[in-house]
């Protein structure tokens, strides 16, 4: 058996060549692994995209059919089924439509259950959603929660000349119910000063609130 001590020592060039071959193999394995991971992510992403697109299309088609339905009870059930089927944009609209139907039927908590599921990017839509939530809480005699919803709606309205006085009017009604006449007066003052075209008889409400607040 040949003694290891008798082997000629490797020169620097041989060691560098062996190291280069080793790292080349390592890098190749790393690259192969990364490519495999990227391919898996890409395939997963494509599957999600096409499934998502298919679901959106189905929901859009279902909403189109529901919108055309003439029977109100059948229409309401169709909207509810679509609302329960997902969270895409058409499903979100169905949730709002379902909540509106529950509200109209006096089922305020059921309406809130659907409104709490709504997630949209449009501030204008969110103003409507929060106003309806506030109305539900108001009918449930949860006035503080109603005011919170109206405050959110007011922030989202951001001075819109049609939406802002509408929300302020709702707030004023809640403050009057709470006998907070000072706040009621502030709401009507803001409408009267900044949005006088909102309602023709604003002076009547303003004067009533002014007297109640002792102004």
XYZ file of N, CA, C and O in Angstrom:
860
model
N 0.862 -1.193 0.000
C 0.000 0.000 0.000
C 0.881 1.220 0.000
O 1.822 1.302 0.779
N 0.558 2.150 -0.861
C 1.392 3.342 -0.990
C 1.159 4.252 0.184
O 0.028 4.509 0.597
N 2.227 4.713 0.805
C 2.141 5.615 1.948
C 1.777 7.012 1.474
O 2.338 7.514 0.514
N 0.776 7.641 2.203
C 0.340 8.987 1.811
C 1.462 9.989 1.908
O 1.464 10.989 1.211
N 2.405 9.685 2.773
C 3.508 10.625 2.938
C 4.392 10.682 1.700
O 5.109 11.641 1.490
N 4.317 9.561 0.852
C 5.165 9.522 -0.342
C 4.526 10.246 -1.526
O 5.127 10.381 -2.570
N 3.165 10.645 -1.362
C 2.520 11.355 -2.466
C 3.116 12.738 -2.639
O 3.401 13.407 -1.656
N 3.251 13.115 -3.890
C 3.797 14.450 -4.176
C 2.772 15.497 -3.788
O 1.586 15.340 -4.082
N 3.170 16.542 -3.095
C 2.219 17.600 -2.712
C 1.660 18.296 -3.953
O 2.351 18.458 -4.954
N 0.372 18.643 -3.866
C -0.271 19.336 -4.990
C 0.269 20.752 -5.072
O 0.486 21.396 -4.055
N 0.451 21.163 -6.299
C 0.894 22.545 -6.465
C -0.303 23.482 -6.392
O -1.460 23.053 -6.367
N -0.054 24.749 -6.351
C -1.101 25.757 -6.185
C -2.093 25.709 -7.331
O -3.315 25.828 -7.134
N -1.653 25.484 -8.549
C -2.530 25.474 -9.715
C -3.515 24.320 -9.633
O -4.693 24.466 -9.963
N -3.026 23.140 -9.166
C -3.919 21.980 -9.049
C -5.000 22.236 -8.008
O -6.167 21.882 -8.197
N -4.601 22.823 -6.846
C -5.581 23.104 -5.794
C -6.625 24.106 -6.280
O -7.820 23.959 -6.006
N -6.201 25.121 -7.012
C -7.142 26.113 -7.532
C -8.111 25.482 -8.520
O -9.304 25.791 -8.542
N -7.618 24.555 -9.342
C -8.472 23.883 -10.322
C -9.516 23.028 -9.630
O -10.687 23.015 -10.017
N -9.081 22.279 -8.574
C -10.024 21.442 -7.848
C -11.086 22.301 -7.144
O -12.267 21.957 -7.111
N -10.665 23.399 -6.538
C -11.613 24.298 -5.874
C -12.617 24.884 -6.862
O -13.803 25.001 -6.569
N -12.127 25.231 -8.035
C -13.010 25.805 -9.055
C -14.047 24.781 -9.486
O -15.230 25.108 -9.657
N -13.616 23.508 -9.668
C -14.563 22.460 -10.047
C -15.606 22.238 -8.962
O -16.785 22.045 -9.238
N -15.162 22.248 -7.688
C -16.091 22.044 -6.569
C -17.148 23.144 -6.519
O -18.352 22.873 -6.443
N -16.708 24.407 -6.594
C -17.659 25.523 -6.513
C -18.548 25.593 -7.747
O -19.701 26.025 -7.659
N -18.015 25.142 -8.883
C -18.835 25.114 -10.088
C -19.999 24.149 -9.911
O -21.136 24.429 -10.299
N -19.697 22.965 -9.291
C -20.768 21.994 -9.042
C -21.779 22.538 -8.043
O -22.988 22.378 -8.202
N -21.276 23.193 -6.990
C -22.172 23.767 -5.989
C -23.060 24.825 -6.615
O -24.280 24.836 -6.417
N -22.451 25.734 -7.375
C -23.227 26.805 -8.010
C -24.261 26.244 -8.976
O -25.378 26.751 -9.083
N -23.911 25.186 -9.689
C -24.839 24.564 -10.627
C -26.051 24.016 -9.889
O -27.196 24.204 -10.307
N -25.791 23.352 -8.737
C -26.899 22.811 -7.946
C -27.784 23.924 -7.389
O -29.010 23.806 -7.346
N -27.143 25.009 -6.952
C -27.904 26.147 -6.437
C -28.773 26.738 -7.533
O -29.958 27.050 -7.324
N -28.203 26.919 -8.712
C -28.944 27.485 -9.835
C -30.126 26.597 -10.195
O -31.246 27.066 -10.410
N -29.880 25.274 -10.251
C -30.950 24.335 -10.586
C -32.065 24.428 -9.549
O -33.252 24.447 -9.876
N -31.650 24.517 -8.276
C -32.646 24.628 -7.202
C -33.455 25.904 -7.316
O -34.675 25.897 -7.153
N -32.789 27.020 -7.594
C -33.481 28.305 -7.727
C -34.436 28.306 -8.903
O -35.554 28.828 -8.814
N -33.984 27.719 -10.023
C -34.847 27.636 -11.203
C -36.088 26.818 -10.894
O -37.208 27.166 -11.284
N -35.904 25.721 -10.151
C -37.042 24.866 -9.801
C -38.032 25.612 -8.916
O -39.248 25.531 -9.114
N -37.496 26.359 -7.935
C -38.362 27.132 -7.045
C -39.111 28.204 -7.832
O -40.315 28.393 -7.676
N -38.370 28.911 -8.707
C -38.998 29.964 -9.514
C -40.095 29.390 -10.398
O -41.174 29.971 -10.540
N -39.825 28.230 -10.994
C -40.813 27.595 -11.866
C -42.057 27.223 -11.079
O -43.184 27.410 -11.553
N -41.854 26.710 -9.853
C -42.993 26.320 -9.025
C -43.835 27.542 -8.656
O -45.070 27.503 -8.702
N -43.143 28.638 -8.297
C -43.861 29.875 -7.950
C -44.607 30.415 -9.160
O -45.759 30.860 -9.058
N -43.953 30.381 -10.317
C -44.574 30.882 -11.547
C -45.815 30.077 -11.901
O -46.869 30.639 -12.206
N -45.693 28.753 -11.832
C -46.838 27.891 -12.148
C -47.973 28.149 -11.165
O -49.139 28.273 -11.549
N -47.600 28.246 -9.862
C -48.622 28.525 -8.847
C -49.299 29.855 -9.085
O -50.523 29.979 -8.953
N -48.517 30.859 -9.473
C -49.067 32.176 -9.745
C -49.996 32.170 -10.950
O -51.055 32.796 -10.936
N -49.620 31.439 -11.984
C -50.468 31.354 -13.175
C -51.772 30.637 -12.871
O -52.844 31.041 -13.339
N -51.671 29.566 -12.082
C -52.890 28.837 -11.702
C -53.819 29.756 -10.923
O -55.025 29.814 -11.184
N -53.242 30.496 -9.943
C -54.064 31.416 -9.144
C -54.703 32.466 -10.039
O -55.882 32.779 -9.887
N -53.925 33.009 -10.985
C -54.443 34.063 -11.852
C -55.620 33.564 -12.682
O -56.670 34.226 -12.756
N -55.455 32.394 -13.291
C -56.527 31.897 -14.162
C -57.749 31.455 -13.358
O -58.883 31.655 -13.791
N -57.533 30.889 -12.172
C -58.660 30.533 -11.313
C -59.385 31.793 -10.856
O -60.618 31.873 -10.869
N -58.574 32.811 -10.445
C -59.150 34.095 -10.007
C -59.942 34.733 -11.141
O -61.078 35.193 -10.941
N -59.350 34.775 -12.325
C -60.027 35.381 -13.476
C -61.312 34.623 -13.802
O -62.335 35.229 -14.128
N -61.255 33.294 -13.698
C -62.441 32.487 -13.970
C -63.538 32.760 -12.948
O -64.721 32.890 -13.308
N -63.143 32.875 -11.664
C -64.117 33.154 -10.611
C -64.752 34.535 -10.787
O -65.951 34.710 -10.560
N -63.920 35.517 -11.171
C -64.442 36.870 -11.400
C -65.452 36.851 -12.547
O -66.532 37.453 -12.447
N -65.108 36.147 -13.606
C -66.005 36.083 -14.763
C -67.334 35.429 -14.384
O -68.415 35.916 -14.752
N -67.256 34.333 -13.630
C -68.481 33.644 -13.208
C -69.339 34.557 -12.334
O -70.564 34.609 -12.489
N -68.687 35.252 -11.405
C -69.425 36.148 -10.511
C -70.045 37.301 -11.287
O -71.183 37.710 -11.019
N -69.313 37.839 -12.259
C -69.843 38.924 -13.084
C -71.065 38.467 -13.874
O -72.074 39.184 -13.969
N -70.969 37.269 -14.434
C -72.097 36.737 -15.203
C -73.299 36.494 -14.293
O -74.447 36.787 -14.674
N -73.039 35.966 -13.096
C -74.131 35.723 -12.157
C -74.787 37.028 -11.724
O -76.019 37.106 -11.590
N -73.972 38.074 -11.513
C -74.524 39.376 -11.138
C -75.376 39.953 -12.267
O -76.410 40.579 -12.019
N -74.954 39.750 -13.496
C -75.731 40.226 -14.631
C -77.102 39.579 -14.681
O -78.109 40.250 -14.951
N -77.138 38.284 -14.399
C -78.414 37.569 -14.378
C -79.283 38.070 -13.227
O -80.482 38.295 -13.389
N -78.656 38.247 -12.054
C -79.402 38.723 -10.876
C -79.963 40.125 -11.109
O -81.097 40.423 -10.717
N -79.170 40.976 -11.735
C -79.624 42.346 -12.000
C -80.866 42.371 -12.892
O -81.701 43.282 -12.780
N -80.996 41.373 -13.770
C -82.111 41.339 -14.709
C -83.349 40.653 -14.135
O -84.426 40.754 -14.715
N -83.188 39.971 -13.010
C -84.314 39.238 -12.412
C -85.395 40.211 -11.941
O -85.110 41.198 -11.264
N -86.634 39.905 -12.283
C -87.749 40.796 -11.953
C -88.382 40.466 -10.597
O -88.942 41.341 -9.951
N -88.299 39.229 -10.186
C -88.878 38.822 -8.904
C -87.940 39.223 -7.773
O -86.808 38.762 -7.706
N -88.405 40.085 -6.876
C -87.534 40.640 -5.840
C -86.979 39.572 -4.906
O -85.807 39.630 -4.511
N -87.791 38.622 -4.506
C -87.322 37.589 -3.578
C -86.291 36.688 -4.243
O -85.301 36.278 -3.620
N -86.526 36.369 -5.513
C -85.559 35.558 -6.258
C -84.264 36.344 -6.445
O -83.159 35.819 -6.281
N -84.399 37.617 -6.793
C -83.230 38.487 -6.970
C -82.405 38.539 -5.680
O -81.176 38.430 -5.713
N -83.079 38.716 -4.551
C -82.383 38.810 -3.262
C -81.605 37.533 -2.956
O -80.469 37.587 -2.466
N -82.214 36.388 -3.243
C -81.527 35.117 -2.995
C -80.313 34.965 -3.903
O -79.252 34.475 -3.494
N -80.456 35.398 -5.152
C -79.335 35.315 -6.096
C -78.178 36.189 -5.621
O -77.008 35.766 -5.646
N -78.489 37.406 -5.180
C -77.442 38.284 -4.668
C -76.754 37.657 -3.453
O -75.529 37.707 -3.328
N -77.534 37.091 -2.572
C -76.970 36.489 -1.357
C -76.059 35.317 -1.703
O -74.981 35.160 -1.119
N -76.477 34.499 -2.660
C -75.644 33.366 -3.073
C -74.317 33.851 -3.643
O -73.257 33.268 -3.368
N -74.380 34.904 -4.443
C -73.150 35.457 -5.022
C -72.289 36.074 -3.919
O -71.060 35.918 -3.908
N -72.935 36.764 -2.984
C -72.195 37.391 -1.875
C -71.457 36.350 -1.048
O -70.332 36.589 -0.580
N -72.067 35.196 -0.869
C -71.462 34.138 -0.047
C -70.414 33.325 -0.791
O -69.711 32.521 -0.179
N -70.298 33.558 -2.098
C -69.444 32.693 -2.921
C -67.993 33.137 -3.000
O -67.148 32.385 -3.485
N -67.680 34.350 -2.549
C -66.296 34.795 -2.664
C -66.115 36.235 -2.250
O -66.985 36.832 -1.611
N -64.961 36.790 -2.635
C -64.632 38.161 -2.230
C -64.136 39.010 -3.397
O -63.507 40.039 -3.192
N -64.385 38.562 -4.627
C -64.003 39.360 -5.786
C -64.908 40.587 -5.898
O -65.892 40.717 -5.171
N -64.573 41.470 -6.827
C -65.337 42.716 -6.972
C -66.838 42.471 -7.159
O -67.657 43.127 -6.503
N -67.258 41.525 -8.028
C -68.697 41.277 -8.149
C -69.299 40.751 -6.849
O -70.441 41.088 -6.511
N -68.541 39.918 -6.134
C -69.022 39.408 -4.846
C -69.189 40.544 -3.844
O -70.132 40.535 -3.032
N -68.292 41.524 -3.914
C -68.379 42.661 -3.001
C -69.660 43.462 -3.269
O -70.349 43.886 -2.338
N -69.975 43.657 -4.539
C -71.212 44.379 -4.863
C -72.425 43.595 -4.399
O -73.402 44.167 -3.894
N -72.349 42.277 -4.526
C -73.457 41.437 -4.070
C -73.631 41.520 -2.558
O -74.759 41.485 -2.052
N -72.529 41.658 -1.840
C -72.614 41.803 -0.382
C -73.353 43.092 -0.014
O -74.169 43.128 0.911
N -73.044 44.161 -0.747
C -73.717 45.442 -0.490
C -75.205 45.339 -0.818
O -76.059 45.804 -0.052
N -75.525 44.705 -1.965
C -76.923 44.559 -2.354
C -77.676 43.710 -1.325
O -78.833 43.996 -0.990
N -77.024 42.674 -0.829
C -77.651 41.813 0.176
C -77.890 42.572 1.468
O -78.950 42.454 2.094
N -76.909 43.377 1.852
C -77.055 44.185 3.073
C -78.207 45.172 2.923
O -78.983 45.380 3.873
N -78.323 45.786 1.760
C -79.408 46.738 1.535
C -80.772 46.063 1.652
O -81.724 46.641 2.196
N -80.871 44.828 1.150
C -82.140 44.102 1.242
C -82.463 43.775 2.695
O -83.616 43.940 3.143
N -81.474 43.316 3.445
C -81.694 43.027 4.862
C -82.129 44.301 5.597
O -83.017 44.266 6.446
N -81.483 45.418 5.261
C -81.843 46.687 5.917
C -83.290 47.062 5.600
O -84.044 47.474 6.492
N -83.660 46.934 4.340
C -85.017 47.269 3.938
C -86.049 46.389 4.645
O -87.180 46.823 4.913
N -85.643 45.166 4.971
C -86.535 44.231 5.673
C -86.493 44.411 7.184
O -87.143 43.657 7.913
N -85.708 45.391 7.659
C -85.599 45.629 9.094
C -84.694 44.653 9.820
O -84.711 44.580 11.051
N -83.875 43.918 9.073
C -82.949 42.947 9.672
C -81.563 43.602 9.745
O -80.674 43.327 8.939
N -81.426 44.474 10.733
C -80.260 45.350 10.787
C -78.968 44.625 11.126
O -77.909 44.946 10.576
N -79.021 43.662 12.026
C -77.809 42.922 12.375
C -77.345 42.067 11.200
O -76.140 41.961 10.932
N -78.300 41.458 10.489
C -77.936 40.675 9.304
C -77.286 41.575 8.250
O -76.314 41.175 7.588
N -77.823 42.780 8.116
C -77.219 43.728 7.171
C -75.789 44.066 7.584
O -74.882 44.105 6.744
N -75.588 44.287 8.868
C -74.238 44.593 9.361
C -73.277 43.442 9.105
O -72.097 43.669 8.799
N -73.759 42.215 9.240
C -72.891 41.058 9.015
C -72.306 41.074 7.613
O -71.151 40.689 7.407
N -73.083 41.520 6.641
C -72.579 41.590 5.262
C -71.762 42.858 5.029
O -70.751 42.826 4.326
N -72.187 43.954 5.614
C -71.433 45.198 5.444
C -70.034 45.079 6.027
O -69.081 45.670 5.497
N -69.894 44.321 7.097
C -68.578 44.128 7.712
C -67.643 43.321 6.810
O -66.425 43.321 7.012
N -68.194 42.626 5.832
C -67.375 41.828 4.915
C -66.922 42.627 3.699
O -66.055 42.183 2.946
N -67.504 43.796 3.516
C -67.222 44.581 2.311
C -65.823 45.193 2.388
O -65.451 45.804 3.389
N -65.071 45.025 1.330
C -63.739 45.621 1.236
C -63.546 46.140 -0.184
O -63.334 45.367 -1.120
N -63.654 47.453 -0.340
C -63.505 48.081 -1.651
C -62.563 49.267 -1.534
O -62.364 49.814 -0.453
N -61.992 49.675 -2.649
C -61.015 50.764 -2.632
C -61.655 52.129 -2.868
O -61.043 53.156 -2.592
N -62.865 52.150 -3.383
C -63.525 53.420 -3.707
C -64.010 54.130 -2.447
O -64.806 53.579 -1.677
N -63.543 55.361 -2.243
C -63.994 56.148 -1.092
C -65.490 56.440 -1.177
O -66.184 56.444 -0.161
N -65.973 56.688 -2.388
C -67.393 57.010 -2.553
C -68.259 55.824 -2.126
O -69.257 55.985 -1.417
N -67.871 54.630 -2.548
C -68.613 53.434 -2.143
C -68.515 53.248 -0.641
O -69.499 52.908 0.031
N -67.339 53.480 -0.091
C -67.161 53.317 1.351
C -67.990 54.311 2.156
O -68.425 54.000 3.268
N -68.211 55.500 1.607
C -69.102 56.457 2.271
C -70.489 55.847 2.404
O -71.109 55.879 3.474
N -70.974 55.269 1.314
C -72.285 54.642 1.341
C -72.346 53.463 2.289
O -73.330 53.292 3.024
N -71.298 52.647 2.287
C -71.253 51.474 3.168
C -71.275 51.903 4.629
O -72.043 51.369 5.443
N -70.457 52.893 4.968
C -70.398 53.334 6.364
C -71.671 54.057 6.791
O -72.086 53.962 7.952
N -72.303 54.768 5.865
C -73.580 55.396 6.200
C -74.638 54.337 6.482
O -75.423 54.473 7.433
N -74.661 53.290 5.671
C -75.640 52.226 5.887
C -75.351 51.489 7.196
O -76.279 51.126 7.929
N -74.065 51.298 7.494
C -73.717 50.696 8.787
C -74.197 51.591 9.930
O -74.755 51.103 10.926
N -73.975 52.893 9.786
C -74.443 53.820 10.808
C -75.947 53.763 10.979
O -76.466 53.792 12.102
N -76.677 53.659 9.856
C -78.135 53.561 9.922
C -78.570 52.287 10.642
O -79.556 52.293 11.395
N -77.852 51.201 10.386
C -78.171 49.931 11.068
C -77.984 50.087 12.579
O -78.863 49.692 13.363
N -76.851 50.652 12.972
C -76.595 50.835 14.402
C -77.616 51.787 15.025
O -78.055 51.584 16.165
N -77.994 52.810 14.273
C -78.983 53.756 14.790
C -80.310 53.053 15.061
O -80.957 53.286 16.094
N -80.718 52.177 14.146
C -81.965 51.440 14.336
C -81.850 50.394 15.440
O -82.864 50.002 16.023
N -80.644 49.966 15.725
C -80.419 49.033 16.836
C -80.207 49.780 18.157
O -79.908 49.157 19.170
N -80.356 51.113 18.109
C -80.188 51.982 19.281
C -78.751 51.952 19.824
O -78.526 52.201 21.003
N -77.801 51.669 18.938
C -76.385 51.716 19.306
C -75.829 53.011 18.714
O -75.138 53.015 17.688
N -76.128 54.100 19.386
C -75.889 55.418 18.802
C -74.407 55.780 18.718
O -73.987 56.459 17.775
N -73.627 55.369 19.692
C -72.193 55.673 19.639
C -71.539 54.985 18.439
O -70.698 55.579 17.751
N -71.916 53.722 18.205
C -71.375 53.011 17.042
C -71.838 53.660 15.739
O -71.080 53.716 14.762
N -73.075 54.155 15.742
C -73.574 54.844 14.546
C -72.729 56.071 14.252
O -72.344 56.325 13.094
N -72.418 56.839 15.285
C -71.594 58.040 15.087
C -70.202 57.694 14.583
O -69.635 58.406 13.741
N -69.649 56.594 15.066
C -68.325 56.172 14.590
C -68.364 55.900 13.093
O -67.449 56.281 12.352
N -69.418 55.224 12.646
C -69.551 54.930 11.217
C -69.726 56.205 10.410
O -69.127 56.370 9.337
N -70.529 57.134 10.911
C -70.728 58.394 10.200
C -69.445 59.219 10.169
O -69.159 59.909 9.181
N -68.664 59.149 11.237
C -67.372 59.852 11.255
C -66.442 59.286 10.187
O -65.736 60.033 9.494
N -66.425 57.955 10.062
C -65.615 57.322 9.021
C -66.092 57.773 7.641
O -65.282 58.069 6.751
N -67.407 57.804 7.472
C -67.974 58.228 6.187
C -67.604 59.678 5.884
O -67.299 60.031 4.740
N -67.614 60.502 6.914
C -67.281 61.917 6.730
C -65.830 62.077 6.296
O -65.513 62.894 5.414
N -64.936 61.292 6.889
C -63.523 61.330 6.487
C -63.370 60.902 5.031
O -62.591 61.501 4.270
N -64.091 59.860 4.641
C -63.984 59.350 3.274
C -64.639 60.301 2.266
O -64.211 60.371 1.115
N -65.661 61.027 2.699
C -66.313 61.996 1.801
C -65.365 63.127 1.440
O -65.426 63.683 0.340
N -64.488 63.481 2.381
C -63.412 64.445 2.121
C -63.920 65.745 1.481
O -63.371 66.235 0.497
N -64.998 66.279 2.047
C -65.495 67.557 1.567
C -66.339 67.499 0.312
O -66.700 68.544 -0.242
N -66.650 66.298 -0.161
C -67.501 66.178 -1.350
C -68.806 66.943 -1.122
O -69.499 66.700 -0.126
N -69.170 67.862 -2.026
C -70.325 68.736 -1.779
C -71.677 68.019 -1.758
O -72.652 68.566 -1.247
N -71.746 66.812 -2.327
C -72.987 66.044 -2.258
C -73.009 65.107 -1.050
O -74.033 64.959 -0.381
N -71.870 64.479 -0.770
C -71.828 63.458 0.273
C -71.658 64.034 1.675
O -72.284 63.561 2.631
N -70.812 65.052 1.804
C -70.495 65.579 3.133
C -71.723 66.105 3.878
O -71.950 65.721 5.042
N -72.554 66.968 3.277
C -73.737 67.436 4.020
C -74.720 66.317 4.323
O -75.416 66.358 5.346
N -74.769 65.325 3.458
C -75.638 64.169 3.687
C -75.227 63.440 4.967
O -76.073 63.077 5.793
N -73.913 63.246 5.139
C -73.407 62.575 6.346
C -73.610 63.472 7.569
O -73.994 62.987 8.647
N -73.355 64.763 7.416
C -73.550 65.696 8.528
C -74.999 65.691 9.015
O -75.269 65.778 10.218
N -75.922 65.588 8.090
C -77.336 65.550 8.451
C -77.644 64.306 9.286
O -78.394 64.368 10.273
N -77.061 63.182 8.910
C -77.251 61.951 9.680
C -76.641 62.095 11.075
O -77.237 61.659 12.076
N -75.468 62.688 11.145
C -74.843 62.911 12.452
C -75.720 63.797 13.333
O -75.895 63.526 14.525
N -76.271 64.848 12.752
C -77.109 65.774 13.514
C -78.299 65.052 14.134
O -78.666 65.313 15.293
N -78.903 64.129 13.396
C -80.040 63.373 13.906
C -79.653 62.518 15.113
O -80.418 62.403 16.080
N -78.449 61.917 15.040
C -77.997 61.095 16.170
C -77.715 61.975 17.384
O -78.093 61.635 18.516
N -77.054 63.103 17.158
C -76.766 64.002 18.282
C -78.055 64.496 18.937
O -78.128 64.629 20.165
N -79.077 64.749 18.151
C -80.347 65.189 18.729
C -80.958 64.063 19.565
O -81.522 64.305 20.634
N -80.850 62.837 19.057
C -81.364 61.687 19.804
C -80.642 61.545 21.138
O -81.245 61.155 22.149
N -79.350 61.890 21.140
C -78.552 61.827 22.376
C -78.710 63.082 23.230
O -78.085 63.174 24.291
N -79.502 64.021 22.755
C -79.694 65.318 23.425
C -78.387 66.119 23.509
O -78.200 66.942 24.400
N -77.499 65.852 22.570
C -76.257 66.615 22.469
C -76.509 67.748 21.473
O -76.066 67.719 20.317
N -77.225 68.763 21.929
C -77.692 69.821 21.037
C -76.551 70.706 20.530
O -76.659 71.302 19.452
N -75.482 70.790 21.301
C -74.318 71.572 20.860
C -73.734 70.972 19.578
O -73.454 71.689 18.607
N -73.558 69.648 19.581
C -73.013 68.975 18.406
C -74.010 69.011 17.242
O -73.623 69.140 16.079
N -75.277 68.883 17.569
C -76.295 68.968 16.527
C -76.220 70.338 15.840
O -76.259 70.431 14.601
N -76.095 71.373 16.657
C -76.007 72.726 16.123
C -74.772 72.890 15.233
O -74.830 73.536 14.177
N -73.655 72.290 15.626
C -72.428 72.367 14.831
C -72.629 71.731 13.454
O -72.148 72.261 12.438
N -73.314 70.601 13.421
C -73.563 69.925 12.140
C -74.403 70.796 11.213
O -74.063 70.988 10.041
N -75.500 71.329 11.731
C -76.371 72.157 10.897
C -75.692 73.470 10.510
O -75.918 73.998 9.408
N -74.845 73.985 11.396
C -74.099 75.204 11.069
C -73.158 74.958 9.901
O -73.022 75.799 8.994
N -72.497 73.783 9.928
C -71.574 73.442 8.845
C -72.320 73.288 7.525
O -71.857 73.753 6.473
N -73.477 72.634 7.574
C -74.270 72.478 6.344
C -74.712 73.840 5.832
O -74.597 74.146 4.638
N -75.225 74.660 6.737
C -75.764 75.976 6.358
C -74.680 76.888 5.783
O -74.918 77.647 4.834
N -73.484 76.801 6.349
C -72.402 77.693 5.925
C -71.700 77.197 4.663
O -71.450 77.966 3.726
N -71.368 75.889 4.669
C -70.522 75.351 3.604
C -71.291 74.685 2.468
O -70.775 74.581 1.352
N -72.491 74.224 2.764
C -73.259 73.497 1.743
C -74.718 73.980 1.728
O -75.655 73.194 1.916
N -74.947 75.259 1.510
C -76.297 75.820 1.614
C -77.268 75.259 0.588
O -78.491 75.299 0.792
N -76.758 74.742 -0.522
C -77.638 74.214 -1.567
C -78.114 72.795 -1.258
O -78.941 72.248 -2.001
N -77.632 72.208 -0.182
C -77.969 70.817 0.119
C -79.462 70.648 0.368
O -80.080 69.697 -0.096
N -80.058 71.545 1.133
C -81.486 71.457 1.413
C -82.069 72.852 1.591
O -81.439 73.735 2.179
N -83.265 73.031 1.065
C -83.867 74.359 1.049
C -84.298 74.824 2.443
O -84.244 76.016 2.745
N -84.725 73.908 3.275
C -85.228 74.301 4.593
C -84.203 74.082 5.704
O -84.553 73.793 6.839
N -82.914 74.231 5.363
C -81.862 74.043 6.366
C -82.018 75.038 7.514
O -81.691 74.724 8.670
N -82.535 76.233 7.225
C -82.677 77.238 8.281
C -83.605 76.752 9.397
O -83.403 77.084 10.567
N -84.598 75.969 9.030
C -85.535 75.447 10.035
C -84.813 74.542 11.030
O -84.978 74.677 12.243
N -83.976 73.643 10.503
C -83.234 72.731 11.373
C -82.157 73.481 12.157
O -81.900 73.193 13.327
N -81.528 74.421 11.472
C -80.489 75.222 12.126
C -81.074 75.987 13.312
O -80.497 76.002 14.403
N -82.218 76.611 13.106
C -82.825 77.411 14.165
C -83.281 76.529 15.331
O -83.123 76.901 16.497
N -83.830 75.391 15.025
C -84.251 74.476 16.077
C -83.057 74.040 16.936
O -83.134 74.023 18.165
N -81.957 73.692 16.266
C -80.764 73.259 16.983
C -80.152 74.419 17.776
O -79.653 74.235 18.881
N -80.195 75.605 17.190
C -79.639 76.779 17.875
C -80.368 77.043 19.183
O -79.765 77.278 20.233
N -81.668 76.978 19.150
C -82.463 77.223 20.366
C -82.222 76.123 21.401
O -82.106 76.413 22.591
N -82.155 74.874 20.923
C -81.932 73.768 21.869
C -80.557 73.864 22.511
O -80.383 73.500 23.691
N -79.580 74.396 21.770
C -78.227 74.528 22.299
C -78.071 75.804 23.117
O -77.006 76.035 23.735
N -79.086 76.645 23.147
C -79.026 77.878 23.919
C -78.117 78.902 23.308
O -77.461 79.683 24.020
N -78.076 78.942 22.003
C -77.197 79.912 21.312
C -77.907 81.241 21.098
O -79.113 81.293 20.908
